Coordinates of C-alpha atoms in Angstrom, one line a residue:
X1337 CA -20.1 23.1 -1.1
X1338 CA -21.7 19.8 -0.2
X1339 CA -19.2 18.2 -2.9
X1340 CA -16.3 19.3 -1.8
X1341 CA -16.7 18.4 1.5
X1342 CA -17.8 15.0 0.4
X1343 CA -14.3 14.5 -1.0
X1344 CA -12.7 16.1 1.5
X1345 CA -14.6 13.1 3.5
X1346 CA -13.8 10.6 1.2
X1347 CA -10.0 11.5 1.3
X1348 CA -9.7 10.9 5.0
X1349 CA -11.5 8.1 4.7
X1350 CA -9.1 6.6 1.8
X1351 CA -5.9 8.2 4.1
X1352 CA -6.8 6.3 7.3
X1353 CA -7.4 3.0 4.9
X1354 CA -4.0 3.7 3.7
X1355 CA -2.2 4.4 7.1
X1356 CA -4.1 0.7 8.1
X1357 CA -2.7 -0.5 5.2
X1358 CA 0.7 0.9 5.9
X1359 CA 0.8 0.0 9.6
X1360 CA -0.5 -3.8 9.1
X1361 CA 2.8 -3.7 6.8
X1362 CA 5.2 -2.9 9.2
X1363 CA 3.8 -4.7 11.8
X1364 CA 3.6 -7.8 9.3
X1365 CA -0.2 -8.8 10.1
X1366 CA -0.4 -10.6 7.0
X1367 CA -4.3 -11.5 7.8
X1368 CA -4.9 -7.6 7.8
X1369 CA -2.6 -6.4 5.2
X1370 CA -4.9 -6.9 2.4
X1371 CA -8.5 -6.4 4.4
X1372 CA -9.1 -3.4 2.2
X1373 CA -8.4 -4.7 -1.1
X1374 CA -10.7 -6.1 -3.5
X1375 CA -10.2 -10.3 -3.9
X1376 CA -9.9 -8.9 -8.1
X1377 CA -7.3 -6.2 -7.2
X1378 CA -4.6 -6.0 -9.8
X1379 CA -1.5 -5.9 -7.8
X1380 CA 2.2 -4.6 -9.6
X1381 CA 5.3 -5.0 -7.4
X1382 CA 8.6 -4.4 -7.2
X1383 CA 9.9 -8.1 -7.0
X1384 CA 8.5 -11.5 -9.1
X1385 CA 6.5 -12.1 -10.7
X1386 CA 6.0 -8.5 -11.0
X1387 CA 2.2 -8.8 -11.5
X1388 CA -0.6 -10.4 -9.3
X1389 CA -3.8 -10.5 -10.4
X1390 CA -5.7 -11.1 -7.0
X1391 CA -5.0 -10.4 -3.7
X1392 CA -4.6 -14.3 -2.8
X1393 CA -1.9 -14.6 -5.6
X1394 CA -0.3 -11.4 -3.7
X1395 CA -0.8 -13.4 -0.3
X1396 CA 0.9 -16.6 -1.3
X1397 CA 4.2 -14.8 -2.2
X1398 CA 4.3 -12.7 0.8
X1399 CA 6.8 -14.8 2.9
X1400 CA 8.6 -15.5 -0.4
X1401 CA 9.8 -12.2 -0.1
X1402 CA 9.3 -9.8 2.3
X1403 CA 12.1 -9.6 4.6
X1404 CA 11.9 -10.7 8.4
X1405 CA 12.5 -8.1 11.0
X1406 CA 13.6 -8.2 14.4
X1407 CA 10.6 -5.6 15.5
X1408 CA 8.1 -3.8 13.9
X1409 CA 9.6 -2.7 10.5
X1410 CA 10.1 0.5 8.7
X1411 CA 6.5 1.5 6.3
X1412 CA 5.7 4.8 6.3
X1413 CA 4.1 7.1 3.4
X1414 CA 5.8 10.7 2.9
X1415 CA 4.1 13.0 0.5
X1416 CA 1.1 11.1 0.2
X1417 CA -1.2 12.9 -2.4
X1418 CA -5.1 11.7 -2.9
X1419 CA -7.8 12.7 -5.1
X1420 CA -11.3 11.5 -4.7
X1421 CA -14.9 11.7 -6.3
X1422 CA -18.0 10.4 -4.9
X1423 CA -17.0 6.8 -6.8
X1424 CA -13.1 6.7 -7.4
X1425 CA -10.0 7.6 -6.1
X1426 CA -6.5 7.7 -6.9
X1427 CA -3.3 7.9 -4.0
X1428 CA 0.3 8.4 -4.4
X1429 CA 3.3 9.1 -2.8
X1430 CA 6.6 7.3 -1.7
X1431 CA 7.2 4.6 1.0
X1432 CA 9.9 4.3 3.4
X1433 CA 10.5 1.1 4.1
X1434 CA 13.0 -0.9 6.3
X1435 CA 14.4 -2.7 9.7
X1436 CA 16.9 -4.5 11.7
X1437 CA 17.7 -8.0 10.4
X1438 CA 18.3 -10.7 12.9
X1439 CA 21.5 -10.1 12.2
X1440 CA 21.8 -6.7 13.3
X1441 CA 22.2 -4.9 10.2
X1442 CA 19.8 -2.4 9.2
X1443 CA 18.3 -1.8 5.7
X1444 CA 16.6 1.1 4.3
X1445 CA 14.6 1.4 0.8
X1446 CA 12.3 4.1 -1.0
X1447 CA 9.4 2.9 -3.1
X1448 CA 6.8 4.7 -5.1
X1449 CA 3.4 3.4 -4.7
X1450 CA 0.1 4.3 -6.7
X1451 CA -3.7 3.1 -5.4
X1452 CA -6.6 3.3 -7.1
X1453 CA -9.9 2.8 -5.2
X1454 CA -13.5 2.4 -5.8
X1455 CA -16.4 3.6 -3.6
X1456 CA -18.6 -0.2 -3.5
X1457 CA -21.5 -0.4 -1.9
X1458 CA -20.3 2.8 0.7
X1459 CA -16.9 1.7 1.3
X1460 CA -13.1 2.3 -0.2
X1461 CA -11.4 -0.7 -1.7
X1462 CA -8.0 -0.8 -3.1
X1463 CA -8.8 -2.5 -6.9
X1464 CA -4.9 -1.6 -8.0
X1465 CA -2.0 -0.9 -6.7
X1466 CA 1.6 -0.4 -7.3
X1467 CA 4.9 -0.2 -6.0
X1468 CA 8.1 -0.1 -8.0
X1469 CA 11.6 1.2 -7.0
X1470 CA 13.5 3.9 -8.8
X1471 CA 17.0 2.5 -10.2
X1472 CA 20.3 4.4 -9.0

């Protein structure tokens, strides 16, 4: 019993760190988007260079693509699945992502994302993540 509800713990824990993450996203704090990733974190996303192998590599190339908004954007997880142990974790689940340009017209996406976490030291950190976009 004292297991289970240790991961049942752990994976509200990870889903709050995940909503943070989400909601730092759309709200483009770029000095809090990354807070719970580790400076290592192997980072795959959907645009080049495709791969980043540390969260400061992930910064740099922020503005270089992520598209401005007028207001808070569109980032927000739907079917968001996570497993946990006492030590690791896994997440998924799809991303619905968007806005209002400055020039008024709106955009929409769906990504898949995958996190993996470890427990260090008593807390969550994101060490990979990834996002890619299905192709229509």
């Amino acid at each position: 019993m004292t297991d289970e509800l240790s991961c049942s713990t752990h994976r509200d824990v990870i889903r709050d760190l995940l909503e943070a993450w989400a909601m730092t996203t759309r709200l483009e704090q770029k000095d809090q988007i990354l807070a719970n990733h580790a400076p290592d974190a192997m980072i795959f996303d959907v645009l080049p260079p495709l791969k980043y192998e540390s969260t400061s590599a992930y910064c740099k190339s922020w503005d270089e693509w992520q598209p401005k908004t007028d207001g808070p954007g569109i980032f927000e997880f739907h079917d968001l699945k996570i497993t946990a142990s006492n030590e690791v974790a896994f997440a998924y689940g799809l991303i619905r992502c968007g806005g209002t340009k400055s020039d008024g017209k709106v955009f929409e996406d769906w990504v898949r994302a995958t996190f993996c976490l470890c427990n260090l030291d008593g807390r969550w950190v994101i060490t990979h993540q990834h996002i890619s976009m299905p192709f229509r």
